[in-house]
PDB file of C-alpha atoms in Angstrom:
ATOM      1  CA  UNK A  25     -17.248  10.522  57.577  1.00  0.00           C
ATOM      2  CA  UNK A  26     -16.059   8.405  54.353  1.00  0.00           C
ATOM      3  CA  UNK A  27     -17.587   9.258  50.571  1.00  0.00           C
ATOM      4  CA  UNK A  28     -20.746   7.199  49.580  1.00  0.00           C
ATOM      5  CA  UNK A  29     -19.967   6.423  46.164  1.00  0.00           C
ATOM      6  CA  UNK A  30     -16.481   7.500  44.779  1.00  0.00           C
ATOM      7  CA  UNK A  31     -13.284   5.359  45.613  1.00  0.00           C
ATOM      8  CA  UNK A  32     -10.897   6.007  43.549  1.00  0.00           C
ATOM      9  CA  UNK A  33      -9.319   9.282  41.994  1.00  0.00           C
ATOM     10  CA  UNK A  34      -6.891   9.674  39.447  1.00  0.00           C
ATOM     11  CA  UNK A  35      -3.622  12.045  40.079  1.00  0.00           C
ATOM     12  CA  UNK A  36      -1.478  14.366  37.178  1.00  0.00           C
ATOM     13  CA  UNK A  37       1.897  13.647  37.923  1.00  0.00           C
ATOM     14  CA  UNK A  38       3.579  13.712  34.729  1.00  0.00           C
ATOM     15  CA  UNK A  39       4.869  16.993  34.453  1.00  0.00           C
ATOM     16  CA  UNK A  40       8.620  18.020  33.882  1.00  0.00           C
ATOM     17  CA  UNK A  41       7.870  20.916  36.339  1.00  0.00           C
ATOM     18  CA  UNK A  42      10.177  23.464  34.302  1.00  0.00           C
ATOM     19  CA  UNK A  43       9.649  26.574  36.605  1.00  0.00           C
ATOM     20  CA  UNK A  44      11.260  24.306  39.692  1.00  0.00           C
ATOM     21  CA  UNK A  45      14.097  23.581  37.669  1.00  0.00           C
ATOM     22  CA  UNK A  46      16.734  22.607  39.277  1.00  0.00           C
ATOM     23  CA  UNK A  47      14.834  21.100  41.489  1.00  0.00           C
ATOM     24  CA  UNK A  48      12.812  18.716  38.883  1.00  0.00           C
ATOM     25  CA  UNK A  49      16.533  17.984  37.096  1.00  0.00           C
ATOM     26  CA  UNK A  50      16.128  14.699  39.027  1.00  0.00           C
ATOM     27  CA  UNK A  51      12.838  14.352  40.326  1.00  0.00           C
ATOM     28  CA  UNK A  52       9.255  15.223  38.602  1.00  0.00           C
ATOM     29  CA  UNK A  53       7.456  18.122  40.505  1.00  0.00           C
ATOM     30  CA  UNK A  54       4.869  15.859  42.741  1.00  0.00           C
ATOM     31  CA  UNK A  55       8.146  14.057  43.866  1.00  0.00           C
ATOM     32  CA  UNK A  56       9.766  17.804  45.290  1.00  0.00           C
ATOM     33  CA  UNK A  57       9.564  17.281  49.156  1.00  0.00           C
ATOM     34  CA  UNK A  58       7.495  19.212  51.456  1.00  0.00           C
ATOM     35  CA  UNK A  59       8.360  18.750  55.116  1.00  0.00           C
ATOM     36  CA  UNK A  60      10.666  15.033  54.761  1.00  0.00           C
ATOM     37  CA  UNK A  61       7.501  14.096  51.915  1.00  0.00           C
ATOM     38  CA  UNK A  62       7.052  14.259  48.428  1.00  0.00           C
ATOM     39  CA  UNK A  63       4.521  16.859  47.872  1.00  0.00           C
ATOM     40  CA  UNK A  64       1.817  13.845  45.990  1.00  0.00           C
ATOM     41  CA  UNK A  65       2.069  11.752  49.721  1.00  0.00           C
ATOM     42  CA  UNK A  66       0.149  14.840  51.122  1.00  0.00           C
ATOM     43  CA  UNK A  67      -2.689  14.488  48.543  1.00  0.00           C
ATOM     44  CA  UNK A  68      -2.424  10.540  48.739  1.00  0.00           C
ATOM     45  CA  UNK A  69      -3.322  10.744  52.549  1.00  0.00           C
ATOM     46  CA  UNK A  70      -5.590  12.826  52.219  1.00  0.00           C
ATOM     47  CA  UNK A  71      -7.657  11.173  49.528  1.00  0.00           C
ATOM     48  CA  UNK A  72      -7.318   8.119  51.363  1.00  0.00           C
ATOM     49  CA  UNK A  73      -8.532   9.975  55.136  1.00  0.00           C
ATOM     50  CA  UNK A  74     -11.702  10.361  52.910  1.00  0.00           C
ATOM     51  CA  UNK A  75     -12.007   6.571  51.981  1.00  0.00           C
ATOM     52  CA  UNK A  76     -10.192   6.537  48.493  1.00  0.00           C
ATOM     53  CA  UNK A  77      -9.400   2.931  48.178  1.00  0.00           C
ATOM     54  CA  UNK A  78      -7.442   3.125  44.533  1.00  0.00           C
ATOM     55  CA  UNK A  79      -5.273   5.594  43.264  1.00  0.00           C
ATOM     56  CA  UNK A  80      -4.282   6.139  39.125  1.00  0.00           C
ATOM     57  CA  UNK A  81      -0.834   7.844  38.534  1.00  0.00           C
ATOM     58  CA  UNK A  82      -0.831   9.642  35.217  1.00  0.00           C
ATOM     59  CA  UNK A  83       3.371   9.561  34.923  1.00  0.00           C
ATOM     60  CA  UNK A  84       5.307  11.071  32.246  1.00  0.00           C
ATOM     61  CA  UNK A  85       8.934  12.312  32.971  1.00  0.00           C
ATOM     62  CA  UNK A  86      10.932  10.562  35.437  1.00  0.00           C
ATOM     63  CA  UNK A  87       8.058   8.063  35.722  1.00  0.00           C
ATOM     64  CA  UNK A  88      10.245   5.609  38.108  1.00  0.00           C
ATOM     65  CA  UNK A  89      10.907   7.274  40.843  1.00  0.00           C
ATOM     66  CA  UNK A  90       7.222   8.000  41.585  1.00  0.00           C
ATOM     67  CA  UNK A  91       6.184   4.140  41.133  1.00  0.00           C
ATOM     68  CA  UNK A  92       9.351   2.861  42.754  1.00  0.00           C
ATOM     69  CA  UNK A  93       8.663   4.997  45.728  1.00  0.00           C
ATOM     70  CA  UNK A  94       4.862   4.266  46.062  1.00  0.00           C
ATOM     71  CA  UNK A  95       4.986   0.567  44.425  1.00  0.00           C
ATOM     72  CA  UNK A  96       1.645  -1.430  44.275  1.00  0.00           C
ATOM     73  CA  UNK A  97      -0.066   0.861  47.584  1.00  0.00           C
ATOM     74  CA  UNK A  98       0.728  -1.830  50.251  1.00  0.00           C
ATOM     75  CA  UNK A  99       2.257  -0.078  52.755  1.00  0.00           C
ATOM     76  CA  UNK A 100       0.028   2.966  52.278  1.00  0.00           C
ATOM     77  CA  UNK A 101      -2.939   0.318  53.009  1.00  0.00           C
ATOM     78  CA  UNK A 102      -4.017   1.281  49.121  1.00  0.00           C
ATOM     79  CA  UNK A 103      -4.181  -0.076  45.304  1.00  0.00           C
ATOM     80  CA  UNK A 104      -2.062   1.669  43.017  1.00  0.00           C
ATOM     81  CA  UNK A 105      -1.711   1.437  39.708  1.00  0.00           C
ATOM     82  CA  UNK A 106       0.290   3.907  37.098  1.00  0.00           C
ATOM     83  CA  UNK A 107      -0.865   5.015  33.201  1.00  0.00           C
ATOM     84  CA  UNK A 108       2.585   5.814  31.983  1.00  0.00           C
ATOM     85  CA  UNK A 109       2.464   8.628  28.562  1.00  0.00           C
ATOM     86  CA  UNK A 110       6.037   8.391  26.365  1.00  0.00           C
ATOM     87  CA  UNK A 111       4.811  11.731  25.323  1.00  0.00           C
ATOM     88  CA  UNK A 112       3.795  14.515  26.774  1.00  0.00           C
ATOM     89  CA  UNK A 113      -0.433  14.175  26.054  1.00  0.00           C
ATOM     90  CA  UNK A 114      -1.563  17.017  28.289  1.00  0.00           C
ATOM     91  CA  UNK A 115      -4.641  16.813  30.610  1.00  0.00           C
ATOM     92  CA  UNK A 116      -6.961  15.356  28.460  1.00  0.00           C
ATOM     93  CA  UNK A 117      -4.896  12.479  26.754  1.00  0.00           C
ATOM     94  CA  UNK A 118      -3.340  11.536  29.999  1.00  0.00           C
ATOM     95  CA  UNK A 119      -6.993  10.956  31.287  1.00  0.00           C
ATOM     96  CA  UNK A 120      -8.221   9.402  28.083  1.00  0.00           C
ATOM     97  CA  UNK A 121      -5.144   7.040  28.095  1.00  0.00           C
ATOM     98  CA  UNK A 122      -5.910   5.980  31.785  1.00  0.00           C
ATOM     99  CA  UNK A 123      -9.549   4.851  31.014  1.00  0.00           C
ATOM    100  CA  UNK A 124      -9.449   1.467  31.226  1.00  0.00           C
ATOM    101  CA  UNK A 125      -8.086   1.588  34.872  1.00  0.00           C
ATOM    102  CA  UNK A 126     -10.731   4.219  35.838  1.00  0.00           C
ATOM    103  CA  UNK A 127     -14.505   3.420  37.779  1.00  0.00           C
ATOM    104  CA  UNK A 128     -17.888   4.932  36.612  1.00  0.00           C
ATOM    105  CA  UNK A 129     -17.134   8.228  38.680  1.00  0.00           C
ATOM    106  CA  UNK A 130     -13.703   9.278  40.328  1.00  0.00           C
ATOM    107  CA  UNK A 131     -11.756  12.286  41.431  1.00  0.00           C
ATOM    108  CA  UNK A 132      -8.549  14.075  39.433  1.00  0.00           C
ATOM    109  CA  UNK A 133      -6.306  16.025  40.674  1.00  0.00           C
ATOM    110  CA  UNK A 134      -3.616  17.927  39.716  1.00  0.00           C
ATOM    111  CA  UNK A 135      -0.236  16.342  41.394  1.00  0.00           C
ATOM    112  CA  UNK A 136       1.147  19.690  41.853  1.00  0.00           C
ATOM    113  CA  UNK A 137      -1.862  21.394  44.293  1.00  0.00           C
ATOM    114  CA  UNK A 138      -2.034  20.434  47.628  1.00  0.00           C
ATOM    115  CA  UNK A 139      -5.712  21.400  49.834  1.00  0.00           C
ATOM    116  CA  UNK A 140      -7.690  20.589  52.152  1.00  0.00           C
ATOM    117  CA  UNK A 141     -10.801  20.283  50.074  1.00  0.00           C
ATOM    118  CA  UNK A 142     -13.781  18.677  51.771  1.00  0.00           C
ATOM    119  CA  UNK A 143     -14.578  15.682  49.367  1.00  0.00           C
ATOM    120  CA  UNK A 144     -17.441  14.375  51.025  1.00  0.00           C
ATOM    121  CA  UNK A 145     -19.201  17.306  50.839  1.00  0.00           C
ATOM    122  CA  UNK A 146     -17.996  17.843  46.956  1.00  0.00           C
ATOM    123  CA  UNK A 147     -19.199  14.158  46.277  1.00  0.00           C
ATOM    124  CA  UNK A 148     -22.874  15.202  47.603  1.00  0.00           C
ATOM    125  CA  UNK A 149     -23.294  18.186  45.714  1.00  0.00           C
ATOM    126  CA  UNK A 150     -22.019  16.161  42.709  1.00  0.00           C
ATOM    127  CA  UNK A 151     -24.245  13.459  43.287  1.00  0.00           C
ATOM    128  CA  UNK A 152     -27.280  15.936  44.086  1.00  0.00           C
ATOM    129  CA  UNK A 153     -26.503  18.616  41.067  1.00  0.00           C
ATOM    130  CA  UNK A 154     -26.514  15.308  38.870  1.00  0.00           C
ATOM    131  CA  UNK A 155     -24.026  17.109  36.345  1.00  0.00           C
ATOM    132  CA  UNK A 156     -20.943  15.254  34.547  1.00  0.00           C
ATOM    133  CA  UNK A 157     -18.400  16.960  36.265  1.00  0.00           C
ATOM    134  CA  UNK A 158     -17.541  18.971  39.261  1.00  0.00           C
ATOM    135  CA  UNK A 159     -14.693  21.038  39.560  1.00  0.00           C
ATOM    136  CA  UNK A 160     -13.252  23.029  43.082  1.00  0.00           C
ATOM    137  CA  UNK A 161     -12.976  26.384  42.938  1.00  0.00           C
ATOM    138  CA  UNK A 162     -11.190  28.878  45.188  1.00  0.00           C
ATOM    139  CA  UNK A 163     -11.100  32.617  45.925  1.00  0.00           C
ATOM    140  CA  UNK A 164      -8.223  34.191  44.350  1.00  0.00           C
ATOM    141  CA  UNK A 165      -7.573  37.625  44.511  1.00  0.00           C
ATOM    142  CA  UNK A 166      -5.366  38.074  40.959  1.00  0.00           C
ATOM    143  CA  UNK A 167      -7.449  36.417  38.347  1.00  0.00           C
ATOM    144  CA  UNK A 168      -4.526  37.159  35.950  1.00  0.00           C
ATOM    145  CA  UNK A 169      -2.811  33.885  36.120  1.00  0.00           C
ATOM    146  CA  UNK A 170      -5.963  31.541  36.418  1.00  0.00           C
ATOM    147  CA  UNK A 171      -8.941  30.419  34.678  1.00  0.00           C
ATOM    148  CA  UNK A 172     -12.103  31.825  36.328  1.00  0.00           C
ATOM    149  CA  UNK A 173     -15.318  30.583  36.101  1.00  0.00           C
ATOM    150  CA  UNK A 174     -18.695  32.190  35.017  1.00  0.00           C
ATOM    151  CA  UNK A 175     -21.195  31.070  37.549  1.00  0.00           C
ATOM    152  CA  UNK A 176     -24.907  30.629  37.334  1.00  0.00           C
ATOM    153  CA  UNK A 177     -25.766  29.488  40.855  1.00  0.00           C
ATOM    154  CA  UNK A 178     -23.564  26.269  41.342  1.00  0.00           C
ATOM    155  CA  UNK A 179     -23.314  25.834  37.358  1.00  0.00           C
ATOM    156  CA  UNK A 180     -20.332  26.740  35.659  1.00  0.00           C
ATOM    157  CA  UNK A 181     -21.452  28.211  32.124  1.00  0.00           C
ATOM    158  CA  UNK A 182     -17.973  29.611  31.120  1.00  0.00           C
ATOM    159  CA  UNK A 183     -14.215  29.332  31.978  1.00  0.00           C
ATOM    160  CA  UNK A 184     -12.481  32.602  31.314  1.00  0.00           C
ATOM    161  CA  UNK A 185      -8.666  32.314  31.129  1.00  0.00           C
ATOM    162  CA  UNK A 186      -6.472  34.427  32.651  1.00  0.00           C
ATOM    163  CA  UNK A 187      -8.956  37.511  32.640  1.00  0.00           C
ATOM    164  CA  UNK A 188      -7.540  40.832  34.102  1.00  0.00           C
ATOM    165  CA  UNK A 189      -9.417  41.960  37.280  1.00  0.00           C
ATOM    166  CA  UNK A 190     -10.965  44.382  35.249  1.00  0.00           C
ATOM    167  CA  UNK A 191     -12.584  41.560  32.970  1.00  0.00           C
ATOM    168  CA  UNK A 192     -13.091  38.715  35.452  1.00  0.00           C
ATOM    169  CA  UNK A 193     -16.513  37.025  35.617  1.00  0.00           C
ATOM    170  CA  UNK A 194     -15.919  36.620  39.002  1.00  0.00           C
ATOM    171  CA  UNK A 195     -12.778  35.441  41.411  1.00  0.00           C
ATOM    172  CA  UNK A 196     -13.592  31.745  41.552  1.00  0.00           C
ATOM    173  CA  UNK A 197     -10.590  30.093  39.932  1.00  0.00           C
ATOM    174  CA  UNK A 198     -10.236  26.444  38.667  1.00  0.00           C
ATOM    175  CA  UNK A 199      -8.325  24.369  41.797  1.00  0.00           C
ATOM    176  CA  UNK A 200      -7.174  21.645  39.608  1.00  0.00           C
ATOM    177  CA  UNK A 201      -9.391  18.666  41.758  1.00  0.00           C
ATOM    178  CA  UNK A 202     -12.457  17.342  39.905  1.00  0.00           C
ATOM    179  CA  UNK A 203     -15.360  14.749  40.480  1.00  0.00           C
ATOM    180  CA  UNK A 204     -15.275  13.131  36.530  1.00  0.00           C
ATOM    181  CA  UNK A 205     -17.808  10.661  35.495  1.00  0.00           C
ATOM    182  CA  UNK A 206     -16.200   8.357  32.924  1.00  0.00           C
ATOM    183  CA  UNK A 207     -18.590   8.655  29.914  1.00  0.00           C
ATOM    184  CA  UNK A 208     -16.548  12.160  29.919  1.00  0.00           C
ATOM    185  CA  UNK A 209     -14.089  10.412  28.646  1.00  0.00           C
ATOM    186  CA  UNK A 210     -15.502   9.576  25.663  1.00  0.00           C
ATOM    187  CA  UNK A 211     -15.630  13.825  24.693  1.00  0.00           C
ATOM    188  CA  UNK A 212     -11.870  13.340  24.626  1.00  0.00           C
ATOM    189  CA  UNK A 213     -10.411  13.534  21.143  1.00  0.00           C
ATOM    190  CA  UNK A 214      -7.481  11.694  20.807  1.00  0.00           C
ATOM    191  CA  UNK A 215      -3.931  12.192  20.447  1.00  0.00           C
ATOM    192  CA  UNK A 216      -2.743  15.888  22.715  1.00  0.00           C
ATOM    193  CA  UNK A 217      -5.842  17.032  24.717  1.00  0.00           C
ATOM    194  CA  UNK A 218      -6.403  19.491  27.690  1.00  0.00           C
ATOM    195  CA  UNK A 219      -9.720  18.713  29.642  1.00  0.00           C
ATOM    196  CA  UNK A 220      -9.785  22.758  30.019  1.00  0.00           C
ATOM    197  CA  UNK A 221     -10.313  23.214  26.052  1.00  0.00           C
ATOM    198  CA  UNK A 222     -11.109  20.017  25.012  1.00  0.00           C
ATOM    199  CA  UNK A 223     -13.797  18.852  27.791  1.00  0.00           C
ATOM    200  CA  UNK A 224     -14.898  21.442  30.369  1.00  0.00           C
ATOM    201  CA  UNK A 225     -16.335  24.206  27.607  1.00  0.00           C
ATOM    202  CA  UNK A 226     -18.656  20.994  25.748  1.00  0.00           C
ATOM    203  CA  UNK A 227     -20.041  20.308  29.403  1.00  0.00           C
ATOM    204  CA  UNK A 228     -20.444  23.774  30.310  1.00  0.00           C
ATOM    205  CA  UNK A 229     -22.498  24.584  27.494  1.00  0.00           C
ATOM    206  CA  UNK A 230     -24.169  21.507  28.127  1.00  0.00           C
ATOM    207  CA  UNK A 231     -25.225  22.162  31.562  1.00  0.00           C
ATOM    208  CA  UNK A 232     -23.278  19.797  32.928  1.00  0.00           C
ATOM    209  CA  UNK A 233     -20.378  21.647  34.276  1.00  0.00           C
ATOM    210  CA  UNK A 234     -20.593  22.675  38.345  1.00  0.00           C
ATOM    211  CA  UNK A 235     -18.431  24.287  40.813  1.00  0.00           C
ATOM    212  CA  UNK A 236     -18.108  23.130  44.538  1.00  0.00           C
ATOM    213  CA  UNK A 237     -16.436  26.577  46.212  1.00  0.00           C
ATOM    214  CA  UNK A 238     -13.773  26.040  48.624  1.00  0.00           C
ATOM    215  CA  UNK A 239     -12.940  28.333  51.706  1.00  0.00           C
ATOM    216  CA  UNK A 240      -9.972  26.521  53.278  1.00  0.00           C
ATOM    217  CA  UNK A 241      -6.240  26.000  52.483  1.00  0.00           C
ATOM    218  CA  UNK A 242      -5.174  25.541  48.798  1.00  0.00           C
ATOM    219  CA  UNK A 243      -1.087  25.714  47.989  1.00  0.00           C
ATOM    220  CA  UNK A 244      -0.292  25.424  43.934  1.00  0.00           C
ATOM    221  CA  UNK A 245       3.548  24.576  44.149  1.00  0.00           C
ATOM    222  CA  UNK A 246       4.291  25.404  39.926  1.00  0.00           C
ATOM    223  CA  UNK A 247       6.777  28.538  40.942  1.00  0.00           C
ATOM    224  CA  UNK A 248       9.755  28.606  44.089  1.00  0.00           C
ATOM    225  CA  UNK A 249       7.757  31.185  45.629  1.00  0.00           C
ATOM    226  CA  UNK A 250       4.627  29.013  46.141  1.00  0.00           C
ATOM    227  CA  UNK A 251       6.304  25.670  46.572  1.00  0.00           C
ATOM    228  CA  UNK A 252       8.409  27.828  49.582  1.00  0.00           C
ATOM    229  CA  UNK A 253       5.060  29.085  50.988  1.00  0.00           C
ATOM    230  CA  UNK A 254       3.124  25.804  50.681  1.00  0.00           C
ATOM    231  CA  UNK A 255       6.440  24.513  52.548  1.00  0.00           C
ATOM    232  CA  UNK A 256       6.340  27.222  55.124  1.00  0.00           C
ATOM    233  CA  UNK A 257       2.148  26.940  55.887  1.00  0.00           C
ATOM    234  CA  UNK A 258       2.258  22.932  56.100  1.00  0.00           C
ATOM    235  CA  UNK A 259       4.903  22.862  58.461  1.00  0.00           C
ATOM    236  CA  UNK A 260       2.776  25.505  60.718  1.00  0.00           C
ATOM    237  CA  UNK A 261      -0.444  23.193  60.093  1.00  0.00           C
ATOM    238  CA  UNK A 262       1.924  20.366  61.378  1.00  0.00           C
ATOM    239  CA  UNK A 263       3.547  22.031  63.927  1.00  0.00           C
ATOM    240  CA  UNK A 264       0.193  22.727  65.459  1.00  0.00           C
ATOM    241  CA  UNK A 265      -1.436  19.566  65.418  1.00  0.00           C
ATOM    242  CA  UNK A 266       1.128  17.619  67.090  1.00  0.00           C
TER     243      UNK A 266
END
């Protein structure tokens, strides 16, 4: 089944991807293959298998090899378009710098994560929960290296960062994909912004922050180690379907 509402999503791709290095010498981090693709094609299809119509590239360092390689969406049977940032702006000013090109409601994503999340039943709980934002959470089992929410319920009152096990509110950790509505936006100051500090605390506190939790696959790729198991898992999930 296709989404109801939300066709369009923007993606985080302008990264310089330092902990790849040398692979990101010559290529930004969502442009690092994974099985003969760049690692952003895998979220691209599967945005689009759930009836995304319009994609946003947030681009930053080596901007033209992601827009040369995707061009206007054509050939992917999609509408791209590309906010490019001289400078890095962070999470928050990338978004608030893509605004104009953005709907009333839209998915973001982090071009580095690649899942299997089930949008259409994150867009219903969105839609039914009637916050301002939704964000995907998965099960970790280190909370050390993520920021883990504080749940009431579904509602997100608190995002802990990095808490040791010991400390952890729970093990639900931010997935980087998020259901936005655009008078968010507006929350964003301007200039260098991270939607973690900046936004997502002022919603929480607001009641307006929820979590959709997610059971299936989820691969960050920001170390070797995870980009070479993300790598190794994919080509098993491929390997199997054919």
């Amino acid at each position: 089944m296709k989404l109801s509402k939300i066709r369009q999503a923007f993606i985080l791709c302008g990264g310089k991807g330092e902990r790849l290095f040398p692979l990101t010498k010559e290529l930004p981090k969502p442009m690092i293959e994974i099985n003969g693709r760049p690692m952003i094609e895998h979220l691209v299809e599967h945005l689009s298998d759930f009836g995304v119509e319009k994609i946003v590239f947030g681009t930053g360092y080596k901007n033209e090899s992601i827009s040369n390689y995707f061009g206007d969406g054509k050939k992917f049977g999609l509408k791209f378009f590309y906010s490019h940032e001289d400078e890095p702006l962070g999470t928050g000013g990338a978004l608030k710098k893509a605004s104009s090109f953005l709907d009333e409601f839209f998915f973001m994503l982090n071009g580095d994560n690649i899942s299997d999340v089930d949008l259409l039943q994150m867009e219903k709980q969105h839609f039914a929960k009637k916050g301002q934002s939704t964000i995907a959470l998965v099960k970790v089992s280190e909370t050390k290296n993520f920021g883990i929410a504080r749940l009431d319920g579904d509602m997100i009152t608190e995002f802990v960062e990095k808490p040791d096990e010991k400390n952890a509110p729970s093990n639900w950790a931010n997935a980087g994909l998020y259901i936005i509505n655009k008078p968010c936006i507006d929350l964003i100051p301007s200039g260098f912004s991270m939607i973690e500090k900046n936004l997502f605390p002022h919603l929480a506190k607001q009641g307006e922050l929820f979590g959709f939790k997610h059971y299936g696959k989820w691969f960050p790729t920001d170390t070797i180690e995870k980009l070479e198991l993300a790598r190794k898992e994919l080509f098993k999930k491929e390997k199997e379907t054919k």
